[in-house]
């Protein structure tokens, strides 16, 4: 699957990816924890003119993006540095709404504990299976050279805070979806069954294969509420990444619709909307994002500039 040739396309797609994550997060933040979100509530949020503020999902995505931008292939992740950089990002703006487990990991890292111990010490030594590693993983798709490479980068980026295997596994299909969408041609309809098959083959884990199979079963008809009832919509990786993938696959060429679907499903809305927007906007590029939302977004220029720095690293083909 060749990457479109023009570097302006790589730039537009990278900008779409990072700005899409941020918009999904910021649009969903107002509803995080709501059991149901009706169309009227969502419309009010869309019509508002107030600044759109993002949360921990974006803050950590940008920290990972900066980490990747400062390093070169073939080893773009240094876990010792990444753990400290993520923790410092939390320390800089702790009010962005972080998960309790991740906050505790960051406190330990900033006290000087090495990341394997800091990450492994959470949840009575089981480690976190929260969705915090999956929600921030999208930028690894910009530097990865193949699906296998991307999921390995995802696992390494995840384990500095999420020691539980499911916390790491959640980041793998999410990163792979963003990579495949980034390298897809938006002029050619996405073959959704084939897309899910590639995800399942790359992640190669029985429990996640069955989650992806459930997503396949819901591709054509499920309402957001029934999808949430079947797949889950909470702050764990296993009960949020499948819903986000479904939202993307329901609307692979329309980031705003993917975001609306994820938010209407309720629960961890900032995170599922951010994760749904990442592959969708990586596929369409920035032009797929509503300008009315972008105009309200905090730090949009800085985020766009970071995306352009990473766009230079997107491989031309694989
Ligand atoms: N934390 C929030 N939102 C609530 C507060 C927002 C409020 N508006 C505010 O401003 O304060 N959102 C963010 O957290 C989620 C990402 O979570 P992360 O980083 O993975 O954290 P954590 O705590 O490790 O895991 C999240 C939950 O998963 C469950 N869990 C994880 N591992 C577990 C284990 N081994 N055993 C049992 N439960 C486990 C827990 O319920 C954790 O709280 C995103 O939503 C982000 O937006
Ligand atoms: Mg959040
Ligand atoms: Mg959340």
CSV table of C-alpha atoms and ligand atoms in Angstrom, one decimal:
chain,number,residue,atom,x,y,z
A,1,UNK,CA,0.0,0.0,0.0
A,2,UNK,CA,2.1,3.0,-1.2
A,3,UNK,CA,1.8,6.3,0.7
A,4,UNK,CA,0.5,9.1,-1.5
A,5,UNK,CA,3.6,10.8,-3.0
A,6,UNK,CA,3.3,14.5,-2.3
A,7,UNK,CA,4.9,15.6,0.9
A,8,UNK,CA,2.0,18.1,1.3
A,9,UNK,CA,-0.2,15.1,1.6
A,10,UNK,CA,1.9,13.6,4.4
A,11,UNK,CA,1.8,17.0,6.1
A,12,UNK,CA,-2.0,17.3,5.8
A,13,UNK,CA,-2.4,13.8,7.1
A,14,UNK,CA,-0.1,14.3,10.1
A,15,UNK,CA,-1.9,17.6,10.9
A,16,UNK,CA,-5.2,15.8,10.6
A,17,UNK,CA,-4.0,13.1,12.9
A,18,UNK,CA,-2.8,15.3,15.8
A,19,UNK,CA,-5.5,18.0,15.4
A,20,UNK,CA,-8.1,15.2,15.1
A,21,UNK,CA,-7.1,13.6,18.4
A,22,UNK,CA,-7.2,17.0,20.0
A,23,UNK,CA,-10.6,18.0,18.7
A,24,UNK,CA,-12.1,14.6,19.6
A,25,UNK,CA,-10.7,14.9,23.1
A,26,UNK,CA,-11.9,18.6,23.5
A,27,UNK,CA,-15.4,17.9,22.1
A,28,UNK,CA,-15.8,14.8,24.2
A,29,UNK,CA,-14.5,16.3,27.4
A,30,UNK,CA,-17.8,18.1,28.3
A,31,UNK,CA,-19.5,14.7,28.4
A,32,UNK,CA,-16.9,12.4,30.0
A,33,UNK,CA,-18.7,10.1,32.5
A,34,UNK,CA,-22.2,10.9,31.1
A,35,UNK,CA,-24.2,7.7,30.7
A,36,UNK,CA,-26.1,9.0,27.7
A,37,UNK,CA,-25.5,12.0,25.5
A,38,UNK,CA,-28.5,13.1,23.3
A,39,UNK,CA,-28.3,14.8,20.0
A,40,UNK,CA,-29.5,18.1,21.4
A,41,UNK,CA,-26.8,18.3,24.1
A,42,UNK,CA,-24.2,17.6,21.4
A,43,UNK,CA,-25.6,20.2,19.1
A,44,UNK,CA,-25.4,22.8,21.8
A,45,UNK,CA,-21.7,21.9,22.3
A,46,UNK,CA,-21.1,22.2,18.6
A,47,UNK,CA,-22.9,25.6,18.4
A,48,UNK,CA,-21.1,27.1,21.3
A,49,UNK,CA,-18.4,29.7,20.7
A,50,UNK,CA,-16.3,29.1,23.8
A,51,UNK,CA,-12.7,27.9,23.6
A,52,UNK,CA,-12.3,24.2,23.2
A,53,UNK,CA,-10.0,22.9,25.9
A,54,UNK,CA,-8.3,19.5,25.6
A,55,UNK,CA,-7.5,17.1,28.5
A,56,UNK,CA,-4.8,14.6,29.5
A,57,UNK,CA,-5.5,12.6,26.3
A,58,UNK,CA,-4.0,15.3,24.2
A,59,UNK,CA,-1.4,16.6,26.7
A,60,UNK,CA,0.2,13.1,26.7
A,61,UNK,CA,-0.3,12.6,23.0
A,62,UNK,CA,1.7,15.8,22.4
A,63,UNK,CA,4.4,14.8,24.9
A,64,UNK,CA,4.8,11.5,23.0
A,65,UNK,CA,4.8,13.3,19.7
A,66,UNK,CA,7.6,15.7,20.9
A,67,UNK,CA,9.6,12.7,22.1
A,68,UNK,CA,9.3,11.1,18.7
A,69,UNK,CA,10.1,14.3,16.9
A,70,UNK,CA,13.4,14.7,18.9
A,71,UNK,CA,14.6,11.2,18.0
A,72,UNK,CA,15.4,9.4,14.8
A,73,UNK,CA,14.6,5.9,13.4
A,74,UNK,CA,15.2,3.0,13.9
A,75,UNK,CA,14.9,3.6,17.7
A,76,UNK,CA,12.5,6.5,18.1
A,77,UNK,CA,11.5,5.6,21.7
A,78,UNK,CA,13.7,5.8,24.7
A,79,UNK,CA,11.6,4.6,27.6
A,80,UNK,CA,13.7,6.1,30.4
A,81,UNK,CA,13.4,9.5,28.9
A,82,UNK,CA,9.8,9.1,27.8
A,83,UNK,CA,8.6,8.2,31.4
A,84,UNK,CA,10.2,11.4,32.7
A,85,UNK,CA,8.8,13.5,29.9
A,86,UNK,CA,5.3,12.3,30.4
A,87,UNK,CA,5.5,12.7,34.1
A,88,UNK,CA,6.8,16.3,33.7
A,89,UNK,CA,3.9,17.1,31.3
A,90,UNK,CA,1.5,16.0,34.1
A,91,UNK,CA,3.5,18.1,36.6
A,92,UNK,CA,3.3,21.1,34.4
A,93,UNK,CA,-0.5,21.0,33.9
A,94,UNK,CA,-1.9,18.5,36.5
A,95,UNK,CA,-5.4,20.0,36.1
A,96,UNK,CA,-6.0,18.4,32.7
A,97,UNK,CA,-7.9,15.5,34.3
A,98,UNK,CA,-5.5,12.5,34.6
A,99,UNK,CA,-6.4,9.0,35.6
A,100,UNK,CA,-5.6,8.1,39.2
A,101,UNK,CA,-3.3,5.2,38.4
A,102,UNK,CA,-1.3,7.2,35.9
A,103,UNK,CA,-0.9,10.1,38.3
A,104,UNK,CA,0.6,7.7,40.9
A,105,UNK,CA,3.0,6.3,38.3
A,106,UNK,CA,4.1,9.9,37.5
A,107,UNK,CA,4.6,10.7,41.2
A,108,UNK,CA,6.9,7.7,41.6
A,109,UNK,CA,8.9,8.5,38.4
A,110,UNK,CA,9.4,12.1,39.6
A,111,UNK,CA,10.6,10.8,43.0
A,112,UNK,CA,13.3,8.9,41.0
A,113,UNK,CA,11.8,5.4,40.8
A,114,UNK,CA,12.7,3.6,37.6
A,115,UNK,CA,9.8,3.3,35.2
A,116,UNK,CA,9.5,-0.5,35.4
A,117,UNK,CA,9.0,-0.4,39.1
A,118,UNK,CA,6.9,2.8,39.0
A,119,UNK,CA,4.5,1.4,36.3
A,120,UNK,CA,4.4,-2.1,37.8
A,121,UNK,CA,3.6,-0.9,41.3
A,122,UNK,CA,0.1,0.3,40.5
A,123,UNK,CA,-3.2,-1.5,41.3
A,124,UNK,CA,-1.7,-3.7,44.0
A,125,UNK,CA,1.2,-4.8,41.7
A,126,UNK,CA,-1.0,-5.7,38.8
A,127,UNK,CA,-0.3,-2.6,36.8
A,128,UNK,CA,-2.9,-0.5,35.0
A,129,UNK,CA,-5.2,-1.7,32.2
A,130,UNK,CA,-6.6,1.7,31.8
A,131,UNK,CA,-7.0,3.3,28.3
A,132,UNK,CA,-4.3,5.9,29.0
A,133,UNK,CA,-1.7,4.3,26.8
A,134,UNK,CA,-4.1,3.7,23.9
A,135,UNK,CA,-5.4,7.3,24.1
A,136,UNK,CA,-1.9,8.9,23.6
A,137,UNK,CA,-0.5,6.4,21.1
A,138,UNK,CA,-1.5,7.8,17.7
A,139,UNK,CA,1.8,9.7,16.9
A,140,UNK,CA,3.8,6.4,16.7
A,141,UNK,CA,1.9,5.7,13.5
A,142,UNK,CA,3.8,8.7,11.9
A,143,UNK,CA,7.2,7.2,12.5
A,144,UNK,CA,6.5,3.5,12.2
A,145,UNK,CA,7.5,1.7,9.0
A,146,UNK,CA,5.1,-1.3,9.0
A,147,UNK,CA,2.2,-2.5,11.1
A,148,UNK,CA,4.5,-4.7,13.1
A,149,UNK,CA,6.9,-1.9,13.8
A,150,UNK,CA,4.1,0.4,14.9
A,151,UNK,CA,2.6,-2.1,17.3
A,152,UNK,CA,6.1,-2.7,18.8
A,153,UNK,CA,6.5,1.1,19.3
A,154,UNK,CA,3.0,1.2,20.8
A,155,UNK,CA,3.9,-1.5,23.3
A,156,UNK,CA,7.1,0.3,24.3
A,157,UNK,CA,5.4,3.6,24.7
A,158,UNK,CA,2.6,2.0,26.7
A,159,UNK,CA,4.6,0.1,29.2
A,160,UNK,CA,6.2,3.1,30.9
A,161,UNK,CA,2.8,3.7,32.6
A,162,UNK,CA,0.7,0.7,31.9
A,163,UNK,CA,2.3,-2.5,33.2
A,164,UNK,CA,-0.8,-4.7,32.8
A,165,UNK,CA,-0.7,-6.6,29.5
A,166,UNK,CA,-4.2,-5.4,28.5
A,167,UNK,CA,-3.2,-1.7,29.0
A,168,UNK,CA,-0.4,-2.3,26.5
A,169,UNK,CA,-2.5,-4.5,24.1
A,170,UNK,CA,-5.1,-1.8,23.8
A,171,UNK,CA,-2.5,0.6,22.4
A,172,UNK,CA,-1.6,-1.9,19.7
A,173,UNK,CA,-4.8,-2.2,17.6
A,174,UNK,CA,-5.3,1.6,18.1
A,175,UNK,CA,-1.8,2.4,16.7
A,176,UNK,CA,-2.2,-0.1,13.9
A,177,UNK,CA,-5.5,1.4,12.9
A,178,UNK,CA,-4.0,4.9,12.7
A,179,UNK,CA,-1.1,3.6,10.7
A,180,UNK,CA,-3.3,1.7,8.2
A,181,UNK,CA,-5.6,4.7,7.9
A,182,UNK,CA,-2.7,7.1,7.4
A,183,UNK,CA,-1.4,5.0,4.6
A,184,UNK,CA,-4.8,4.5,3.0
A,185,UNK,CA,-6.0,6.5,0.0
A,186,UNK,CA,-9.0,8.6,1.0
A,187,UNK,CA,-10.2,8.5,-2.7
A,188,UNK,CA,-10.6,4.7,-2.4
A,189,UNK,CA,-13.4,3.4,-0.2
A,190,UNK,CA,-12.0,1.6,2.9
A,191,UNK,CA,-12.6,-2.1,2.9
A,192,UNK,CA,-13.6,-2.4,6.5
A,193,UNK,CA,-13.6,-6.2,6.8
A,194,UNK,CA,-10.1,-6.4,5.4
A,195,UNK,CA,-9.0,-3.5,7.7
A,196,UNK,CA,-10.2,-5.4,10.8
A,197,UNK,CA,-8.6,-8.6,9.5
A,198,UNK,CA,-5.2,-6.8,9.2
A,199,UNK,CA,-5.6,-5.4,12.8
A,200,UNK,CA,-6.5,-8.9,14.2
A,201,UNK,CA,-3.5,-10.5,12.3
A,202,UNK,CA,-1.1,-7.8,13.5
A,203,UNK,CA,-2.1,-7.8,17.2
A,204,UNK,CA,-2.4,-11.6,17.2
A,205,UNK,CA,-4.0,-12.0,20.6
A,206,UNK,CA,-7.0,-14.3,21.2
A,207,UNK,CA,-9.0,-11.9,23.4
A,208,UNK,CA,-8.4,-8.9,21.1
A,209,UNK,CA,-9.3,-11.0,18.0
A,210,UNK,CA,-12.7,-11.7,19.6
A,211,UNK,CA,-13.2,-8.0,20.5
A,212,UNK,CA,-12.4,-7.1,16.9
A,213,UNK,CA,-14.9,-9.8,15.7
A,214,UNK,CA,-17.5,-8.1,17.8
A,215,UNK,CA,-16.7,-4.8,16.2
A,216,UNK,CA,-17.2,-6.5,12.8
A,217,UNK,CA,-20.6,-7.7,13.8
A,218,UNK,CA,-21.7,-4.1,14.7
A,219,UNK,CA,-20.3,-2.5,11.5
A,220,UNK,CA,-23.6,-1.9,9.7
A,221,UNK,CA,-26.4,-1.2,12.2
A,222,UNK,CA,-25.6,-0.6,15.8
A,223,UNK,CA,-26.7,2.7,17.4
A,224,UNK,CA,-24.1,4.3,19.7
A,225,UNK,CA,-26.0,3.2,22.8
A,226,UNK,CA,-26.3,-0.4,21.7
A,227,UNK,CA,-22.6,-0.4,20.7
A,228,UNK,CA,-21.7,0.9,24.1
A,229,UNK,CA,-23.8,-1.8,25.7
A,230,UNK,CA,-22.1,-4.5,23.7
A,231,UNK,CA,-18.5,-3.3,23.6
A,232,UNK,CA,-18.2,-1.1,26.8
A,233,UNK,CA,-17.4,2.6,27.1
A,234,UNK,CA,-15.4,2.9,30.3
A,235,UNK,CA,-11.8,4.0,31.0
A,236,UNK,CA,-10.3,0.6,30.5
A,237,UNK,CA,-8.5,-0.3,27.3
A,238,UNK,CA,-10.6,-3.4,26.6
A,239,UNK,CA,-13.9,-1.5,27.0
A,240,UNK,CA,-13.0,1.6,25.0
A,241,UNK,CA,-10.6,0.9,22.1
A,242,UNK,CA,-13.2,-1.4,20.4
A,243,UNK,CA,-15.9,1.2,20.6
A,244,UNK,CA,-13.5,3.9,19.2
A,245,UNK,CA,-12.6,1.6,16.3
A,246,UNK,CA,-16.2,1.0,15.6
A,247,UNK,CA,-16.9,4.8,15.5
A,248,UNK,CA,-14.0,5.2,13.0
A,249,UNK,CA,-15.2,2.3,10.8
A,250,UNK,CA,-18.8,3.6,10.8
A,251,UNK,CA,-17.5,6.9,9.5
A,252,UNK,CA,-14.0,6.3,8.0
A,253,UNK,CA,-14.2,9.4,5.8
A,254,UNK,CA,-15.9,11.8,8.2
A,255,UNK,CA,-14.0,12.7,11.4
A,256,UNK,CA,-16.8,14.8,12.8
A,257,UNK,CA,-19.3,12.0,12.4
A,258,UNK,CA,-16.9,9.5,14.0
A,259,UNK,CA,-16.5,11.9,17.0
A,260,UNK,CA,-20.3,12.3,17.3
A,261,UNK,CA,-20.8,8.6,17.2
A,262,UNK,CA,-18.2,8.0,20.0
A,263,UNK,CA,-19.7,10.9,22.1
A,264,UNK,CA,-23.3,9.7,21.7
A,265,UNK,CA,-22.1,6.3,23.1
A,266,UNK,CA,-21.4,8.0,26.4
A,267,UNK,CA,-18.9,6.9,29.1
A,268,UNK,CA,-15.3,7.9,28.5
A,269,UNK,CA,-16.3,10.3,25.8
A,270,UNK,CA,-13.1,12.5,25.5
A,271,UNK,CA,-11.0,9.4,25.1
A,272,UNK,CA,-13.2,7.3,22.7
A,273,UNK,CA,-13.8,10.5,20.6
A,274,UNK,CA,-10.0,11.2,20.5
A,275,UNK,CA,-9.2,7.6,19.6
A,276,UNK,CA,-12.0,7.5,16.9
A,277,UNK,CA,-10.8,10.8,15.4
A,278,UNK,CA,-7.1,9.7,15.1
A,279,UNK,CA,-7.5,7.2,12.3
A,280,UNK,CA,-10.4,9.1,10.6
A,281,UNK,CA,-8.5,12.4,10.4
A,282,UNK,CA,-5.2,10.6,9.5
A,283,UNK,CA,-7.1,9.2,6.5
A,284,UNK,CA,-8.9,12.4,5.4
A,285,UNK,CA,-6.1,14.8,6.4
A,286,UNK,CA,-6.8,18.2,8.0
A,287,UNK,CA,-9.4,19.1,5.4
A,288,UNK,CA,-11.8,16.5,6.9
A,289,UNK,CA,-11.9,18.5,10.2
A,290,UNK,CA,-14.7,21.1,10.7
A,291,UNK,CA,-13.2,24.6,10.5
A,292,UNK,CA,-15.8,25.7,13.1
A,293,UNK,CA,-14.3,23.3,15.6
A,294,UNK,CA,-10.7,24.1,14.7
A,295,UNK,CA,-11.3,27.9,15.1
A,296,UNK,CA,-12.2,27.3,18.7
A,297,UNK,CA,-9.3,25.0,19.6
A,298,UNK,CA,-6.6,26.0,22.1
A,299,UNK,CA,-3.0,25.7,20.9
A,300,UNK,CA,-4.0,24.7,17.4
A,301,UNK,CA,-1.0,26.5,15.7
A,302,UNK,CA,1.5,24.8,18.0
A,303,UNK,CA,-0.1,21.4,17.5
A,304,UNK,CA,-0.1,21.9,13.7
A,305,UNK,CA,3.6,22.8,13.8
A,306,UNK,CA,4.5,19.7,15.8
A,307,UNK,CA,2.5,17.6,13.2
A,308,UNK,CA,4.5,19.1,10.4
A,309,UNK,CA,7.8,18.3,12.1
A,310,UNK,CA,6.7,14.6,12.4
A,311,UNK,CA,5.3,14.6,8.8
A,312,UNK,CA,8.9,14.6,7.5
A,313,UNK,CA,9.4,11.3,9.2
A,314,UNK,CA,6.4,9.5,7.6
A,315,UNK,CA,7.9,6.8,5.3
A,316,UNK,CA,7.0,7.2,1.6
A,317,UNK,CA,6.3,3.5,1.3
A,318,UNK,CA,6.6,0.2,3.1
B,1,LIG,N1,-9.3,10.5,34.7
B,1,LIG,C1,-10.1,10.8,33.8
B,1,LIG,N2,-11.3,11.3,34.1
B,1,LIG,C2,-11.9,11.5,35.4
B,1,LIG,C3,-11.5,12.8,36.0
B,1,LIG,C4,-11.8,14.0,35.0
B,1,LIG,C5,-12.2,15.2,35.8
B,1,LIG,N3,-13.0,16.0,34.8
B,1,LIG,C6,-11.1,16.0,36.4
B,1,LIG,O1,-10.8,17.1,35.8
B,1,LIG,O2,-10.4,15.6,37.3
B,1,LIG,N4,-9.8,10.7,32.5
B,1,LIG,C7,-8.6,10.3,32.0
B,1,LIG,O3,-8.3,9.0,32.5
B,1,LIG,C8,-8.5,7.9,31.5
B,1,LIG,C9,-7.1,7.3,31.3
B,1,LIG,O4,-6.8,6.6,32.4
B,1,LIG,P1,-5.3,6.0,32.6
B,1,LIG,O5,-4.4,7.1,32.3
B,1,LIG,O6,-5.2,4.7,32.0
B,1,LIG,O7,-5.4,5.9,34.2
B,1,LIG,P2,-5.6,4.6,35.2
B,1,LIG,O8,-6.1,5.2,36.5
B,1,LIG,O9,-4.4,3.8,35.2
B,1,LIG,O10,-6.8,3.7,34.6
B,1,LIG,C10,-8.1,4.2,34.4
B,1,LIG,C11,-9.1,3.3,35.1
B,1,LIG,O11,-9.1,2.0,34.7
B,1,LIG,C12,-9.4,1.1,35.8
B,1,LIG,N5,-8.2,0.2,36.0
B,1,LIG,C13,-7.0,0.2,35.3
B,1,LIG,N6,-6.2,-0.8,35.8
B,1,LIG,C14,-6.9,-1.5,36.7
B,1,LIG,C15,-6.6,-2.6,37.4
B,1,LIG,N7,-5.4,-3.2,37.4
B,1,LIG,N8,-7.6,-3.1,38.3
B,1,LIG,C16,-8.8,-2.4,38.4
B,1,LIG,N9,-9.1,-1.4,37.7
B,1,LIG,C17,-8.2,-0.9,36.8
B,1,LIG,C18,-9.6,2.0,37.0
B,1,LIG,O12,-11.0,2.2,37.1
B,1,LIG,C19,-8.9,3.2,36.6
B,1,LIG,O13,-9.4,4.4,37.3
B,1,LIG,C20,-9.0,8.6,30.3
B,1,LIG,O14,-10.5,8.6,30.4
B,1,LIG,C21,-8.6,10.0,30.5
B,1,LIG,O15,-9.4,10.9,29.8
B,2,LIG,MG1,-9.1,13.0,29.4
B,3,LIG,MG1,-11.3,10.1,29.2
